[in-house]
Amino acid sequence: MSYFTIKDESIAEFKEKKSIFIGHGKRVESEDEAKEFISLVKSKHKQARHNVYAYIIGANREVQRYSDDGEPQGTGGIPMLEVLKKSDITDVAVVVTRYFGGILLGTGGLARAYSKGASLAIKEAGIVEKVEGILIEIIIEYDLLGKLQHVCAKENFYIEDVEYTEKVRIKILCEFSKLQKLKSQVTEITSGKALFEEADIKMYFKLEYRLYDDEIINSVL
């Protein structure tokens, strides 16, 4: 299982017929987190005429909410939600703040402006993939380390850590869909002498061929 989300928070601003639109985006893990983000944006922009929002949460996009926040029905929240859907992302909340400039945009103009605000926020944040992964520890004899390192480099299995004790313990964050391939290749090059210890399956961020967990992804990005 895999899905796409945004890297983290973002802000993007533009003008449309003297109205100022500010798009805010944030990666969220729950509906409570989305609501907290929306409240924070509203508190920062109390003088704004509108703070329109939309969010999608869950690997299967089971939670989808939006609000026009006083704009004509269907001109803000729904267009923004459609931007999220077309971007094929989830666990994302976007808020587009509008400071009214005195010129009416009409329903079509509003829909385009709010869509643009959401699109710019997503673009500014950047999109990243999340995949099922597993931390696997491989225990081998010292004389097999070179062979294992060669296979990992060739097949793009990133070695997170190597511990030297009585035997060598190699830690790899492996995409779950590639776990059997890794174990088969290690078993082959070690003639079945490698031991494997596996942690629980979790969702990890994937950048190129390396996986990252929530604790370190922001420092990487």
C-alpha positions as a LaTeX table, in Angstrom:
\begin{tabular}{lrrr}
\hline
Residue & $x$ (\AA) & $y$ (\AA) & $z$ (\AA) \\
\hline
Met1 & 0.00 & 0.00 & 0.00 \\
Ser2 & 1.23 & 3.48 & $-0.80$ \\
Tyr3 & $-0.15$ & 6.99 & $-1.19$ \\
Phe4 & 1.01 & 10.57 & $-1.70$ \\
Thr5 & 0.85 & 13.54 & 0.65 \\
Ile6 & 2.65 & 16.88 & 1.01 \\
Lys7 & 6.00 & 17.35 & 2.71 \\
Asp8 & 4.85 & 19.82 & 5.36 \\
Glu9 & 3.59 & 23.39 & 5.77 \\
Ser10 & 3.49 & 25.97 & 3.00 \\
Ile11 & 2.28 & 29.48 & 2.22 \\
Ala12 & 1.65 & 30.99 & $-1.21$ \\
Glu13 & 0.17 & 34.43 & $-1.92$ \\
Phe14 & $-1.24$ & 36.14 & $-5.01$ \\
Lys15 & $-3.56$ & 39.00 & $-5.99$ \\
Glu16 & $-6.72$ & 38.79 & $-8.04$ \\
Lys17 & $-8.52$ & 42.05 & $-8.88$ \\
Lys18 & $-7.19$ & 43.75 & $-5.73$ \\
Ser19 & $-8.20$ & 40.85 & $-3.45$ \\
Ile20 & $-5.29$ & 39.13 & $-1.72$ \\
Phe21 & $-5.43$ & 35.35 & $-1.57$ \\
Ile22 & $-3.10$ & 33.39 & 0.73 \\
Gly23 & $-2.93$ & 29.62 & 0.35 \\
His24 & $-1.84$ & 27.59 & 3.37 \\
Gly25 & $-1.08$ & 23.88 & 3.24 \\
Lys26 & $-0.16$ & 21.35 & 5.92 \\
Arg27 & 0.29 & 17.61 & 6.22 \\
Val28 & $-2.09$ & 16.27 & 8.89 \\
Glu29 & $-2.56$ & 12.84 & 10.43 \\
Ser30 & $-6.07$ & 13.25 & 11.86 \\
Glu31 & $-9.21$ & 15.34 & 11.60 \\
Asp32 & $-8.42$ & 16.97 & 14.94 \\
Glu33 & $-5.04$ & 18.04 & 13.57 \\
Ala34 & $-6.72$ & 19.45 & 10.46 \\
Lys35 & $-9.20$ & 21.44 & 12.57 \\
Glu36 & $-6.37$ & 22.74 & 14.74 \\
Phe37 & $-4.50$ & 23.95 & 11.67 \\
Ile38 & $-7.61$ & 25.66 & 10.27 \\
Ser39 & $-8.23$ & 27.39 & 13.61 \\
Leu40 & $-4.62$ & 28.56 & 13.72 \\
Val41 & $-4.86$ & 30.10 & 10.24 \\
Lys42 & $-8.12$ & 31.80 & 11.13 \\
Ser43 & $-6.63$ & 33.25 & 14.31 \\
Lys44 & $-3.70$ & 34.67 & 12.32 \\
His45 & $-6.04$ & 36.24 & 9.75 \\
Lys46 & $-8.93$ & 37.51 & 11.85 \\
Gln47 & $-9.25$ & 40.60 & 9.66 \\
Ala48 & $-9.66$ & 38.57 & 6.47 \\
Arg49 & $-13.10$ & 38.37 & 4.87 \\
His50 & $-12.91$ & 34.58 & 4.37 \\
Asn51 & $-10.80$ & 31.57 & 5.36 \\
Val52 & $-12.01$ & 28.81 & 3.06 \\
Tyr53 & $-10.73$ & 25.28 & 3.67 \\
Ala54 & $-10.71$ & 21.70 & 2.49 \\
Tyr55 & $-9.01$ & 18.57 & 3.74 \\
Ile56 & $-8.67$ & 14.87 & 2.95 \\
Ile57 & $-7.46$ & 12.34 & 5.52 \\
Gly58 & $-6.78$ & 8.60 & 5.44 \\
Ala59 & $-4.95$ & 6.20 & 3.16 \\
Asn60 & $-8.27$ & 5.50 & 1.43 \\
Arg61 & $-9.32$ & 9.18 & 1.58 \\
Glu62 & $-12.22$ & 8.25 & 3.83 \\
Val63 & $-12.46$ & 11.71 & 5.47 \\
Gln64 & $-13.23$ & 14.62 & 3.12 \\
Arg65 & $-14.44$ & 17.97 & 4.43 \\
Tyr66 & $-14.69$ & 21.55 & 3.14 \\
Ser67 & $-16.19$ & 24.95 & 3.95 \\
Asp68 & $-16.95$ & 28.04 & 1.85 \\
Asp69 & $-16.72$ & 30.20 & 4.99 \\
Gly70 & $-19.29$ & 32.73 & 3.81 \\
Glu71 & $-18.45$ & 32.73 & 0.10 \\
Pro72 & $-21.30$ & 31.79 & $-2.28$ \\
Gln73 & $-22.01$ & 28.08 & $-2.02$ \\
Gly74 & $-19.74$ & 25.92 & $-4.15$ \\
Thr75 & $-17.25$ & 28.68 & $-5.04$ \\
Gly76 & $-14.50$ & 27.89 & $-2.54$ \\
Gly77 & $-14.43$ & 24.66 & $-0.57$ \\
Ile78 & $-15.51$ & 22.28 & $-3.32$ \\
Pro79 & $-13.06$ & 23.65 & $-5.93$ \\
Met80 & $-10.28$ & 23.34 & $-3.37$ \\
Leu81 & $-11.30$ & 19.79 & $-2.50$ \\
Glu82 & $-11.23$ & 18.93 & $-6.20$ \\
Val83 & $-7.67$ & 20.24 & $-6.41$ \\
Leu84 & $-6.67$ & 17.82 & $-3.63$ \\
Lys85 & $-8.40$ & 14.94 & $-5.39$ \\
Lys86 & $-6.84$ & 15.69 & $-8.77$ \\
Ser87 & $-3.42$ & 15.95 & $-7.10$ \\
Asp88 & $-3.99$ & 12.39 & $-5.80$ \\
Ile89 & $-2.93$ & 13.31 & $-2.27$ \\
Thr90 & $-4.28$ & 12.66 & 1.21 \\
Asp91 & $-3.51$ & 13.58 & 4.82 \\
Val92 & $-3.59$ & 17.19 & 3.65 \\
Ala93 & $-5.40$ & 20.32 & 4.81 \\
Val94 & $-5.47$ & 23.55 & 2.82 \\
Val95 & $-6.85$ & 26.95 & 3.83 \\
Val96 & $-7.12$ & 29.87 & 1.41 \\
Thr97 & $-7.45$ & 33.24 & 3.11 \\
Arg98 & $-9.07$ & 36.12 & 1.20 \\
Tyr99 & $-8.64$ & 39.80 & 1.98 \\
Phe100 & $-11.38$ & 41.46 & $-0.07$ \\
Gly101 & $-10.15$ & 44.17 & $-2.42$ \\
Gly102 & $-13.48$ & 45.77 & $-3.23$ \\
Ile103 & $-14.04$ & 44.17 & $-6.63$ \\
Leu104 & $-16.46$ & 41.26 & $-6.99$ \\
Leu105 & $-15.04$ & 38.25 & $-8.81$ \\
Gly106 & $-18.26$ & 36.40 & $-9.62$ \\
Thr107 & $-18.81$ & 32.72 & $-8.96$ \\
Gly108 & $-16.48$ & 31.56 & $-11.72$ \\
Gly109 & $-13.75$ & 33.96 & $-10.67$ \\
Leu110 & $-14.00$ & 32.89 & $-7.06$ \\
Ala111 & $-13.81$ & 29.20 & $-7.95$ \\
Arg112 & $-10.70$ & 29.80 & $-10.06$ \\
Ala113 & $-9.05$ & 31.92 & $-7.37$ \\
Tyr114 & $-9.62$ & 29.42 & $-4.58$ \\
Ser115 & $-8.49$ & 26.57 & $-6.81$ \\
Lys116 & $-5.34$ & 28.54 & $-7.61$ \\
Gly117 & $-4.70$ & 29.20 & $-3.91$ \\
Ala118 & $-4.94$ & 25.49 & $-3.09$ \\
Ser119 & $-2.78$ & 24.53 & $-6.09$ \\
Leu120 & $-0.07$ & 27.02 & $-5.19$ \\
Ala121 & $-0.03$ & 25.83 & $-1.56$ \\
Ile122 & 0.41 & 22.22 & $-2.69$ \\
Lys123 & 3.10 & 23.15 & $-5.19$ \\
Glu124 & 4.98 & 25.14 & $-2.57$ \\
Ala125 & 4.79 & 22.27 & $-0.07$ \\
Gly126 & 5.90 & 19.59 & $-2.53$ \\
Ile127 & 4.49 & 16.08 & $-2.81$ \\
Val128 & 6.05 & 13.01 & $-1.23$ \\
Glu129 & 5.14 & 9.32 & $-1.28$ \\
Lys130 & 4.37 & 7.20 & 1.79 \\
Val131 & 4.76 & 3.42 & 1.57 \\
Glu132 & 4.50 & 0.37 & 3.78 \\
Gly133 & 7.92 & $-0.44$ & 5.12 \\
Ile134 & 9.61 & $-2.64$ & 7.67 \\
Leu135 & 12.81 & $-2.39$ & 9.69 \\
Ile136 & 14.78 & $-5.59$ & 9.16 \\
Glu137 & 17.96 & $-6.57$ & 10.96 \\
Ile138 & 20.28 & $-9.01$ & 9.22 \\
Ile139 & 22.82 & $-10.94$ & 11.30 \\
Ile140 & 25.82 & $-12.38$ & 9.44 \\
Glu141 & 29.43 & $-13.42$ & 9.91 \\
Tyr142 & 32.12 & $-10.80$ & 9.27 \\
Asp143 & 33.38 & $-12.44$ & 6.09 \\
Leu144 & 29.96 & $-11.99$ & 4.43 \\
Leu145 & 29.67 & $-8.24$ & 5.03 \\
Gly146 & 31.28 & $-7.23$ & 1.73 \\
Lys147 & 28.92 & $-9.41$ & $-0.30$ \\
Leu148 & 25.88 & $-8.03$ & 1.50 \\
Gln149 & 27.00 & $-4.43$ & 1.05 \\
His150 & 27.54 & $-5.07$ & $-2.66$ \\
Val151 & 24.03 & $-6.49$ & $-3.12$ \\
Cys152 & 22.45 & $-3.63$ & $-1.17$ \\
Ala153 & 24.26 & $-1.02$ & $-3.26$ \\
Lys154 & 23.36 & $-2.78$ & $-6.50$ \\
Glu155 & 19.66 & $-3.24$ & $-5.63$ \\
Asn156 & 19.21 & 0.13 & $-3.83$ \\
Phe157 & 18.62 & $-1.25$ & $-0.34$ \\
Tyr158 & 19.87 & 1.53 & 1.94 \\
Ile159 & 21.83 & 0.34 & 5.01 \\
Glu160 & 20.76 & 2.46 & 7.98 \\
Asp161 & 23.25 & 1.13 & 10.52 \\
Val162 & 25.92 & $-1.53$ & 11.02 \\
Glu163 & 26.70 & $-2.88$ & 14.49 \\
Tyr164 & 29.86 & $-4.88$ & 15.07 \\
Thr165 & 29.54 & $-7.43$ & 17.88 \\
Glu166 & 30.30 & $-11.16$ & 17.81 \\
Lys167 & 28.59 & $-11.03$ & 14.45 \\
Val168 & 27.64 & $-8.14$ & 12.16 \\
Arg169 & 24.14 & $-6.72$ & 12.55 \\
Ile170 & 22.88 & $-4.68$ & 9.58 \\
Lys171 & 19.72 & $-2.57$ & 9.83 \\
Ile172 & 17.75 & $-1.78$ & 6.68 \\
Leu173 & 14.46 & 0.09 & 6.29 \\
Cys174 & 12.94 & $-1.93$ & 3.47 \\
Glu175 & 9.84 & $-1.24$ & 1.43 \\
Phe176 & 7.50 & $-4.08$ & 2.37 \\
Ser177 & 6.77 & $-4.99$ & $-1.24$ \\
Lys178 & 10.52 & $-5.63$ & $-1.71$ \\
Leu179 & 11.11 & $-7.55$ & 1.53 \\
Gln180 & 11.02 & $-11.02$ & 0.01 \\
Lys181 & 13.42 & $-9.95$ & $-2.73$ \\
Leu182 & 15.88 & $-8.67$ & $-0.14$ \\
Lys183 & 15.65 & $-11.79$ & 2.01 \\
Ser184 & 15.99 & $-14.10$ & $-0.99$ \\
Gln185 & 19.11 & $-12.33$ & $-2.24$ \\
Val186 & 20.72 & $-12.23$ & 1.20 \\
Thr187 & 19.92 & $-15.90$ & 1.74 \\
Glu188 & 21.49 & $-16.73$ & $-1.61$ \\
Ile189 & 24.78 & $-14.84$ & $-1.12$ \\
Thr190 & 25.18 & $-16.15$ & 2.43 \\
Ser191 & 24.23 & $-19.73$ & 1.55 \\
Gly192 & 21.40 & $-19.57$ & 4.05 \\
Lys193 & 23.61 & $-18.50$ & 6.96 \\
Ala194 & 21.99 & $-15.09$ & 7.55 \\
Leu195 & 19.50 & $-14.56$ & 10.36 \\
Phe196 & 16.64 & $-12.07$ & 10.07 \\
Glu197 & 14.81 & $-10.06$ & 12.72 \\
Glu198 & 11.80 & $-8.00$ & 11.61 \\
Ala199 & 9.94 & $-5.16$ & 13.29 \\
Asp200 & 6.29 & $-4.24$ & 12.71 \\
Ile201 & 5.09 & $-2.90$ & 9.37 \\
Lys202 & 4.67 & 0.89 & 9.37 \\
Met203 & 4.11 & 3.71 & 6.92 \\
Tyr204 & 7.31 & 5.51 & 5.92 \\
Phe205 & 8.15 & 8.44 & 3.68 \\
Lys206 & 9.94 & 7.42 & 0.49 \\
Leu207 & 12.46 & 9.71 & $-1.22$ \\
Glu208 & 14.14 & 8.07 & $-4.18$ \\
Tyr209 & 14.99 & 4.60 & $-2.86$ \\
Arg210 & 15.38 & 5.45 & 0.85 \\
Leu211 & 12.68 & 5.33 & 3.54 \\
Tyr212 & 12.33 & 7.80 & 6.41 \\
Asp213 & 10.14 & 7.80 & 9.49 \\
Asp214 & 8.14 & 10.75 & 10.87 \\
Glu215 & 10.81 & 11.65 & 13.43 \\
Ile216 & 13.51 & 12.54 & 10.90 \\
Ile217 & 11.67 & 13.35 & 7.66 \\
Asn218 & 11.39 & 17.10 & 8.32 \\
Ser219 & 15.14 & 17.46 & 8.87 \\
Val220 & 15.71 & 15.68 & 5.55 \\
Leu221 & 13.17 & 17.73 & 3.61 \\
\hline
\end{tabular}
